[in-house]
Coordinates of C-alpha atoms and ligand atoms in Angstrom, one line a residue:
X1 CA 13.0 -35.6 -13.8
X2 CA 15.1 -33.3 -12.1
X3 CA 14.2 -32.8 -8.3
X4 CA 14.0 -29.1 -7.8
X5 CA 13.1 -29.1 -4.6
X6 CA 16.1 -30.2 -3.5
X7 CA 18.2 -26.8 -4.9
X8 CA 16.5 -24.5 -3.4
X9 CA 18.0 -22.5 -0.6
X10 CA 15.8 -22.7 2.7
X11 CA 14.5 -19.0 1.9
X12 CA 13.8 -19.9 -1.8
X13 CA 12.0 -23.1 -0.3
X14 CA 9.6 -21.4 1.9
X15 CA 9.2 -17.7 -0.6
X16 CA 5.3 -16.7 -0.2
X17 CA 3.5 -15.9 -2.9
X18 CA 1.3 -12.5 -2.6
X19 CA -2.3 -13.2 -2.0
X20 CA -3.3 -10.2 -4.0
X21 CA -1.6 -11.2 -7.1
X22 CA -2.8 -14.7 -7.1
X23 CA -6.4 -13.7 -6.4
X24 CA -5.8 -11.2 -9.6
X25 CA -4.6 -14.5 -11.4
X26 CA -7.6 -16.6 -10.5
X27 CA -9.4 -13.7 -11.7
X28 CA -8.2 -12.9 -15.0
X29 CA -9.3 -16.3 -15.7
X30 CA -12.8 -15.5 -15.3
X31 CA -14.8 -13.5 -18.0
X32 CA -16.9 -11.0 -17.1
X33 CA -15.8 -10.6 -13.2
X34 CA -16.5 -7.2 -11.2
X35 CA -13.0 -7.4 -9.5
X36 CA -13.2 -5.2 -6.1
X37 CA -9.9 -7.1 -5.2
X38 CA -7.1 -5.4 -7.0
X39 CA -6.1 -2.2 -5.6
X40 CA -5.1 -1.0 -9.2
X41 CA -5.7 3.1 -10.4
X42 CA -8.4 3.8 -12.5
X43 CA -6.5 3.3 -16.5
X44 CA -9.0 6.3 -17.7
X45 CA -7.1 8.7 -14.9
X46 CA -3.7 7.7 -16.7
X47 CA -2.5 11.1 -18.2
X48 CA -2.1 9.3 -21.9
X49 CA -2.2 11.8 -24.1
X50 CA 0.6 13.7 -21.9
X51 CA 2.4 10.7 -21.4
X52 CA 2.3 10.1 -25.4
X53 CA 4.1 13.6 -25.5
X54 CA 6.9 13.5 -23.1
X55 CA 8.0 10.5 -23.8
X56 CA 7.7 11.1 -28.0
X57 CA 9.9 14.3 -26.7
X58 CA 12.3 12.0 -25.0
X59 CA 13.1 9.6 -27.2
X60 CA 13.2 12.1 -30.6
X61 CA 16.1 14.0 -28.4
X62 CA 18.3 11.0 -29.3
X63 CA 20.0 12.3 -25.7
X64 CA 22.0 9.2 -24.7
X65 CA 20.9 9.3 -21.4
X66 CA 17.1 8.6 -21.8
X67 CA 18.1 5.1 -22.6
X68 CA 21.4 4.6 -20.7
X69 CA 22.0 3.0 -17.2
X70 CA 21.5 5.5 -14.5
X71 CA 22.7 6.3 -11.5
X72 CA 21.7 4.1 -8.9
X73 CA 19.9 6.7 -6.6
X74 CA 17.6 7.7 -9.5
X75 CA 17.9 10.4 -12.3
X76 CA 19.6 13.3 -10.1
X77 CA 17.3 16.1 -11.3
X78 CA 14.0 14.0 -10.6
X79 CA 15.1 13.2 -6.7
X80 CA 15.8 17.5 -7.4
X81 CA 12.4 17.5 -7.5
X82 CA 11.2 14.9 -5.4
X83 CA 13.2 17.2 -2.4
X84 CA 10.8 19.9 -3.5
X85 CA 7.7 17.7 -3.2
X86 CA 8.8 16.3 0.2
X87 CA 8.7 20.1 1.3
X88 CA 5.2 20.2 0.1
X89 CA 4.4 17.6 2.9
X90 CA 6.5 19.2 5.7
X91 CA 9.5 17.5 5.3
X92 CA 13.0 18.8 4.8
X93 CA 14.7 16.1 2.6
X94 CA 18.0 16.2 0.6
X95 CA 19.0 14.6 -2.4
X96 CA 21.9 12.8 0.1
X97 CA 18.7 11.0 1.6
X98 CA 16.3 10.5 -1.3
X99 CA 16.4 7.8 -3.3
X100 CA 14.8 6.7 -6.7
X101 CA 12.8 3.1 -6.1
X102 CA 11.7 0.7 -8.4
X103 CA 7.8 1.3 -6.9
X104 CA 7.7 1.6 -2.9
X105 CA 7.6 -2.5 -3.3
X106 CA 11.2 -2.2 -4.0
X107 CA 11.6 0.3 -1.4
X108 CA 10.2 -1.9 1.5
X109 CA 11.5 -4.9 0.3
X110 CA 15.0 -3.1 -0.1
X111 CA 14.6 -1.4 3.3
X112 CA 13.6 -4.5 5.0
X113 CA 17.1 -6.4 3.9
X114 CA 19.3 -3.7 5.3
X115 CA 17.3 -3.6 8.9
X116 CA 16.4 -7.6 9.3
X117 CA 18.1 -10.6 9.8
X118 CA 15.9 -13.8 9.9
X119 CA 14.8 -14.1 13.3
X120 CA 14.2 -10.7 14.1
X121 CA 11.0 -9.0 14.9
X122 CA 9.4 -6.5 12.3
X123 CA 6.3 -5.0 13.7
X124 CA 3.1 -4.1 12.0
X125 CA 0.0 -2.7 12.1
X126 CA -2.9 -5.3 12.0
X127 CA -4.2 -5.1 9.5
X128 CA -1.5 -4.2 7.6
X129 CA -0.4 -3.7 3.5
X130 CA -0.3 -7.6 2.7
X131 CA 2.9 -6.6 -0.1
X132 CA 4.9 -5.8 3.0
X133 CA 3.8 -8.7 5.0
X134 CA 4.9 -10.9 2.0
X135 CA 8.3 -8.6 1.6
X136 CA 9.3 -9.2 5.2
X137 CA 8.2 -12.6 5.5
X138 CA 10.2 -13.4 2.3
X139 CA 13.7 -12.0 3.9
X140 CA 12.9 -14.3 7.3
X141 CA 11.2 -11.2 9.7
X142 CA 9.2 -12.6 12.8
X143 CA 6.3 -11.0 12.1
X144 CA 4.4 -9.4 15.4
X145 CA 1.3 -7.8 15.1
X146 CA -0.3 -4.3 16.9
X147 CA -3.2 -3.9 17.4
X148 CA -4.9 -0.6 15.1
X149 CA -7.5 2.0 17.1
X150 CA -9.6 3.9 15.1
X151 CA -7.3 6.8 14.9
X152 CA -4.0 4.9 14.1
X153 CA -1.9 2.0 15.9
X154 CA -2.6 1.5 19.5
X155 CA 0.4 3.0 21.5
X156 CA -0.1 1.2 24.8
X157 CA -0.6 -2.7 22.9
X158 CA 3.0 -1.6 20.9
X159 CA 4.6 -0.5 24.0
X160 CA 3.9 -3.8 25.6
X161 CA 4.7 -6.1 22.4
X162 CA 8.1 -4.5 22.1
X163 CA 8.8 -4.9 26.0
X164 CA 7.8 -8.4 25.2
X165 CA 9.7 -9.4 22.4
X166 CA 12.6 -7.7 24.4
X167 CA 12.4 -9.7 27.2
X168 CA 12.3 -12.7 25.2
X169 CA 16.0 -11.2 23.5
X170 CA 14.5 -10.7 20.1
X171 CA 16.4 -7.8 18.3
X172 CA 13.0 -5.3 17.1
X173 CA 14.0 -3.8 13.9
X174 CA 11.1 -1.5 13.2
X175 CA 7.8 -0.9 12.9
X176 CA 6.1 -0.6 9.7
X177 CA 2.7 1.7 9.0
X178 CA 1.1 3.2 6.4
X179 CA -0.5 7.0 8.2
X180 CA -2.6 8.0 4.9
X181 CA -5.8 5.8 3.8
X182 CA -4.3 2.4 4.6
X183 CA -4.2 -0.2 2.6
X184 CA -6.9 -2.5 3.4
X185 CA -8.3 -0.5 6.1
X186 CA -8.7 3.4 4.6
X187 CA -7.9 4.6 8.2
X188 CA -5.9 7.9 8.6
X189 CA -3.7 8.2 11.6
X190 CA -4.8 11.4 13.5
X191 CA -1.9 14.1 13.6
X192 CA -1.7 14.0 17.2
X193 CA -1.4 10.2 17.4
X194 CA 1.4 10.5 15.1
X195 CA 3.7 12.6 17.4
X196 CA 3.2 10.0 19.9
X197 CA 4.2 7.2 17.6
X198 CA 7.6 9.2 17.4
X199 CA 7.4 10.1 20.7
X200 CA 7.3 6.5 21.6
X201 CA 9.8 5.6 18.8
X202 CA 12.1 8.0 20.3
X203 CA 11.9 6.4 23.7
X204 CA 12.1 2.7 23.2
X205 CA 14.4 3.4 20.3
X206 CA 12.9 2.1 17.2
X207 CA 13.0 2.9 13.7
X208 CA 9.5 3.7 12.1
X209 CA 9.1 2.6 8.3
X210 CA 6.2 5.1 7.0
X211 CA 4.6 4.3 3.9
X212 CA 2.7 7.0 2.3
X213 CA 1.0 6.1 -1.3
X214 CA -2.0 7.4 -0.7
X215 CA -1.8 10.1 1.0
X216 CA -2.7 12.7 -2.2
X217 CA -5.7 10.9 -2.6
X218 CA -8.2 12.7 0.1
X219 CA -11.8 13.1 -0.5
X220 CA -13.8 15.4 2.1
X221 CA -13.5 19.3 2.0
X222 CA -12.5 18.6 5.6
X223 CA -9.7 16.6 4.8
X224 CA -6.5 17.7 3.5
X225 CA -2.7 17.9 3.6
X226 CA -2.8 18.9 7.4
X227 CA -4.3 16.0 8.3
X228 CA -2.5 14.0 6.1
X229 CA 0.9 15.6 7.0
X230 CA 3.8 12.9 7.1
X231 CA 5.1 11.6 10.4
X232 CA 8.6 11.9 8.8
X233 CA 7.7 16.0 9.1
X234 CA 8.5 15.7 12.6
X235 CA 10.9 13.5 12.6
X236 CA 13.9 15.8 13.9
X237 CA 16.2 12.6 15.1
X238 CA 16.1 10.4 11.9
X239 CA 13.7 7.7 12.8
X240 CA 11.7 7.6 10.1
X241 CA 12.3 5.9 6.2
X242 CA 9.5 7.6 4.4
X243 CA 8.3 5.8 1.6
X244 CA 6.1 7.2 -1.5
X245 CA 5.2 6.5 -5.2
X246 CA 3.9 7.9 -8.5
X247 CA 1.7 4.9 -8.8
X248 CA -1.2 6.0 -7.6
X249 CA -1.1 9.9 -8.5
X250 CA 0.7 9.0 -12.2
X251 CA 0.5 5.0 -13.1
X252 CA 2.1 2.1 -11.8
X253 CA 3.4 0.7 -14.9
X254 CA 6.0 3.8 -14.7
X255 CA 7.2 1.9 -11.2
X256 CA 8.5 4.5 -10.0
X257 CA 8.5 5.5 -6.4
X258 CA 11.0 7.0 -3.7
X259 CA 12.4 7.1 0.0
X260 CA 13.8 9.2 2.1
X261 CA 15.5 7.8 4.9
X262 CA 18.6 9.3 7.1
X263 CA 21.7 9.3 5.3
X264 CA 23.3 5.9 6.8
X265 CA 20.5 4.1 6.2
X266 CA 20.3 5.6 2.5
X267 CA 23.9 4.8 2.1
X268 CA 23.2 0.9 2.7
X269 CA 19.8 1.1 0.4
X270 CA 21.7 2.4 -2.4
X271 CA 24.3 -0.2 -1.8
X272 CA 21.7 -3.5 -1.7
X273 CA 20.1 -1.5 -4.8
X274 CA 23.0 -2.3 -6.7
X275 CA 22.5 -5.6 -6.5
X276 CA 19.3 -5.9 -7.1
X277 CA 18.7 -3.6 -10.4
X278 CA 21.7 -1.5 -10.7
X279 CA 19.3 1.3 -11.2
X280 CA 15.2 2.3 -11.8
X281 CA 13.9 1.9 -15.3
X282 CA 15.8 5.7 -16.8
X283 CA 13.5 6.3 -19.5
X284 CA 10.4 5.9 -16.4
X285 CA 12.3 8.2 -14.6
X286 CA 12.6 10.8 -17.2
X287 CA 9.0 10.7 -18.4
X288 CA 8.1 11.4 -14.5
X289 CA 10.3 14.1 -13.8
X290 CA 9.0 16.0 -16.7
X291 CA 5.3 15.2 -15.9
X292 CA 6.1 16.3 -12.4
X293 CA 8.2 19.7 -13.8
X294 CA 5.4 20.6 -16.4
X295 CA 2.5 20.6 -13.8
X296 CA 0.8 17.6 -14.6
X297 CA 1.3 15.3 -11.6
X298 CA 0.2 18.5 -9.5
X299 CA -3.0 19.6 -11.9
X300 CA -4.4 16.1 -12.2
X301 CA -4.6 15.8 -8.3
X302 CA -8.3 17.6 -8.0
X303 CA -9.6 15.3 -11.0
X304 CA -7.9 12.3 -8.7
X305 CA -9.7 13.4 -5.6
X306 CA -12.9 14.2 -7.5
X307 CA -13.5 10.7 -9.2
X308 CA -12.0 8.4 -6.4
X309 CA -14.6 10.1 -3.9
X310 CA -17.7 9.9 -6.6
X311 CA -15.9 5.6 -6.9
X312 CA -16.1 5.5 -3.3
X313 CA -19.4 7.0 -2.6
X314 CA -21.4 4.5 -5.4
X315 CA -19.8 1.8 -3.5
X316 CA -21.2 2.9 -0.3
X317 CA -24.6 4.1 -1.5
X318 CA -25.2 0.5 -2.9
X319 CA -24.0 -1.6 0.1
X320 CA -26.1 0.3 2.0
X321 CA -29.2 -0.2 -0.3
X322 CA -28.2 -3.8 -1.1
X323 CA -27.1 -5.1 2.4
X324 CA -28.5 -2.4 4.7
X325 CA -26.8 -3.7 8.1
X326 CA -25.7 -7.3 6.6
X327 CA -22.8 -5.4 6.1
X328 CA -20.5 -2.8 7.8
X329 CA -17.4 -0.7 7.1
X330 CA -15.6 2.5 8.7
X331 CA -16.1 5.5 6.1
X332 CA -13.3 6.4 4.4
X333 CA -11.6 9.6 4.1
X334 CA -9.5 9.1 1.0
X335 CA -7.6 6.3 -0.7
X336 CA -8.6 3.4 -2.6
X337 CA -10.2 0.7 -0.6
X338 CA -13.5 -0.5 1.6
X339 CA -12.8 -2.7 4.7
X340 CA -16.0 -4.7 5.3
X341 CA -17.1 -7.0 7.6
X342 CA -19.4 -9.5 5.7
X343 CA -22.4 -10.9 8.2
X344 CA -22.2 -12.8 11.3
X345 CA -21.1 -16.6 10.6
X346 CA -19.6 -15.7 7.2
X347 CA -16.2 -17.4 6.2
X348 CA -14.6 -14.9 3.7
X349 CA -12.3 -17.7 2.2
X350 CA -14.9 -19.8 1.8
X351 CA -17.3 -17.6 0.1
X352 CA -15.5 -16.8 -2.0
X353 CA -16.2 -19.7 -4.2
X354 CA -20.0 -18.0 -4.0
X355 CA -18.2 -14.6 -4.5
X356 CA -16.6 -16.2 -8.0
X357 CA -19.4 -18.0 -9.0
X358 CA -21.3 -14.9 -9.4
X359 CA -18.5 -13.1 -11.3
X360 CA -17.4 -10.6 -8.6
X361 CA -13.9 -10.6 -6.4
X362 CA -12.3 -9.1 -3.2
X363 CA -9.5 -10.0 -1.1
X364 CA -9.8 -12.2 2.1
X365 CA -9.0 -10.2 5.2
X366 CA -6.7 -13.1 6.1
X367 CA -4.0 -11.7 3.5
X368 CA -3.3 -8.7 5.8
X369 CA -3.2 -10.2 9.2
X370 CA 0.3 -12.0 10.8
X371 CA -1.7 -14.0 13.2
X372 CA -5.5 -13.9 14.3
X373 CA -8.0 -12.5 12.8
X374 CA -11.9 -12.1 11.7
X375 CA -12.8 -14.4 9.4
X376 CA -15.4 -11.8 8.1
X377 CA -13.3 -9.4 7.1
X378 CA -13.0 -8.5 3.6
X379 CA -11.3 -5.9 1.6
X380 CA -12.8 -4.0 -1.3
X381 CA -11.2 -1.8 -4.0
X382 CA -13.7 0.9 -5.9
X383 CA -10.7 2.2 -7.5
X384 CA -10.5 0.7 -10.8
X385 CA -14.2 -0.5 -11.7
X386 CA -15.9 2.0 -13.5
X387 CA -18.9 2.9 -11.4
X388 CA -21.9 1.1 -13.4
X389 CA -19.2 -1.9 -13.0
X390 CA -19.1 -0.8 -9.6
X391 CA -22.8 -1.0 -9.0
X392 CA -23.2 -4.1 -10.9
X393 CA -20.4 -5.7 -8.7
X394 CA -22.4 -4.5 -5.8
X395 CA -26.0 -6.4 -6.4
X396 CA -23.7 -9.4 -7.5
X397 CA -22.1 -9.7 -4.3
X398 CA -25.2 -9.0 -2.6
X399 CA -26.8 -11.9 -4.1
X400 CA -24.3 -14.1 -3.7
X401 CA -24.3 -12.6 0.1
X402 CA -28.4 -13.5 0.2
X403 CA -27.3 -16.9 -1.2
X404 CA -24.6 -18.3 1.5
X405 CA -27.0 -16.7 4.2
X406 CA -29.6 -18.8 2.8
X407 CA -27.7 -22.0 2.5
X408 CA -26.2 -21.1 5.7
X409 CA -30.0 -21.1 7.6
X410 CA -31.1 -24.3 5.7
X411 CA -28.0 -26.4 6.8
X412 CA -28.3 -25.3 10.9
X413 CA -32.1 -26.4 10.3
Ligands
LIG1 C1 0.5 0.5 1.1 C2 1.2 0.2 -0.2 N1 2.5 0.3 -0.2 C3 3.2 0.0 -1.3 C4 2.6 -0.3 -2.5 C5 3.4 -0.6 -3.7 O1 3.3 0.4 -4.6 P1 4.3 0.6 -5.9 O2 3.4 0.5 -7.1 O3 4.9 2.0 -5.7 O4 5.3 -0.5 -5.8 C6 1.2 -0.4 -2.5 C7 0.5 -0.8 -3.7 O5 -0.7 -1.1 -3.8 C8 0.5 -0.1 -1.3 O6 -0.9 -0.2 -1.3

């Protein structure tokens, strides 16, 4: 037998494997499972019928381009576009420093080999995306944690890890952080804590990497795009690589997403692009630019906002009825995702054996934390469940919660 392990390079050797997608694995494997642990869109949001349309459209033109190899940056009149939807969110872009992405995956993982060489210190947010943690681990990053306050990253705990990690001659490369609904938390950075992020950035010199998929997706009357304005909007010295995607907003299965990042920086993206896909699926791009030039990214949006809230209210209104205070979890204000903290003693690795047994999922908090963390912490998606599944998944989880707790009092007996 041929000894593999021996051929692979030390990077191919240690690769991690995302926690999200092998939890989605172990669950397709499982009939009849409530999954609250993929962050997927809803498939009944998907604009099919539209979809069906444009791309019929497409593909009838016989126009060589909808099936050729593009241009590496992306379709030219699509980032055309995507300029114009950047100035929706405050922010002057050009098509010199936007660039097509296969998914913001590609975008971070791209932007992440241009900025770190192994060794050097990529900060984040805890908790942060676990896709970028796996990204950056993958390409060697010393991972260093910041703490998160309830309105965004805690300025005075980054200020004092990056004097750190200086002092101890580790190059800092950037900081990465995702302003809109995060991704596991569903925080939203205030506005005002944002200009002191750049503030700060501007000081100690360090290149922010803002990831913004959510940030369509807001729920109360009292929230909306000026809260959810992009730091990148103030960003007058060309710190920030702003990431974003149709995933959420169109579907994910288009994989198409974009950056905007200063013109150097875009130079070098579009250069390790090359190498790595030569260019974004054409025919995806094409179907997005016309959904985005007919109106029908822009019309679905209320429809969006409208179901995700109804998703995430369910979700609430049965914890609260099922658990009461077993169970706790800072509202959201828009996105795709509950951050619970299961009750006192619980192990959220370890029940989730329980958690299976009973048909329903989540992700472990420990898939979005670079080094300590609370082993209670859980992260759960109302997105894609329908919301009887949603209620369903709920009592399951309950029970299963009722379960461990009783197991738990009969063993300390
Ligand atoms: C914070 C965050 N960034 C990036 C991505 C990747 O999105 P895409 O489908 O555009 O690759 C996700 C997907 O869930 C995400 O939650």
């Amino acid at each position: 037998m041929t000894d593999y392990e021996q051929h692979f390079s030390r990077a191919g050797a240690h690769l991690q494997e995302s926690a999200i997608r092998k939890m989605g694995a172990v669950g397709a494997r499982i009939p009849d499972l409530v999954s609250f642990a993929a962050g997927s869109p809803a498939p009944d949001l998907f604009p099919w019928t539209a979809l069906r349309e444009i791309t019929d459209r497409l593909l009838e033109s016989r126009e060589p381009g909808v099936l050729q190899y593009g241009g590496t940056r992306g379709y030219r009149p699509l980032i055309e576009s995507l300029v114009e939807v950047m100035a929706t969110r405050g922010v002057r872009a050009s098509v010199d420093d936007t660039i097509v992405t296969t998914g913001s995956q590609q975008g971070i993982d791209l932007v992440g080999r241009i900025l770190v060489d192994p060794g050097d210190v990529l900060l984040v947010e805890l908790p942060a995306y676990a896709g970028a943690i796996t990204a950056f681990r993958n390409i060697g990053a010393r991972l260093v944690g910041v703490r998160q306050e309830a309105d965004g990253v805690d300025i005075d705990h980054l200020d004092r890890v990056v004097q750190r990690e200086r002092s101890e001659r580790r190059r800092v490369a950037a900081l990465y952080v995702t302003p809109n609904f995060q991704n596991p938390t569903g925080l939203l950075m205030s506005q005002p804590k944002r200009r002191l992020l750049l503030d700060w950035a501007a000081r100690r010199d360090v290149l922010l990497i803002e990831d913004d998929p959510y940030g369509a997706i807001y729920f109360d009357e009292e929230t909306g795009p000026s809260d959810t304005r992009p730091i990148k909007a103030g960003d007058e010295e060309g710190r920030v690589v702003y990431l974003s995607s149709f995933s959420k907003t169109l579907a994910p299965g288009l994989r198409v997403a974009w950056l905007v990042a200063p013109v150097a920086i875009a130079g070098k993206i579009e250069t390790v692009k090359q190498a790595a896909d030569l260019c974004t699926g054409v025919l995806d791009q094409r179907i997005v630019h016309e959904a985005l030039t007919t109106g029908i990214v822009t019309s679905g949006l209320p429809e969006l906002r409208r179901r995700y809230r109804e998703k995430c209210d369910v979700m609430e209104r049965a914890l609260g009825q099922e658990l009461g205070p077993l169970i706790a979890w800072p509202h959201p204000r828009g996105g795709f995702f509950l951050w619970a903290t299961l009750p006192e003693g619980f192990d959220a690795d370890r029940f989730l054996t329980r958690a299976l047994a009973a048909k329903v999922s989540y992700v472990t908090g420990s898939a979005f934390f670079v080094d300590e963390f609370d082993p209670r912490l859980v992260r759960l998606s109302f997105s894609a469940p329908a919301v009887e599944r949603i209620e369903e998944g709920v009592r399951r989880l309950a029970s299963a919660i009722r379960d461990e707790m009783a197991v738990m009092s009969t063993s300390s007996l």
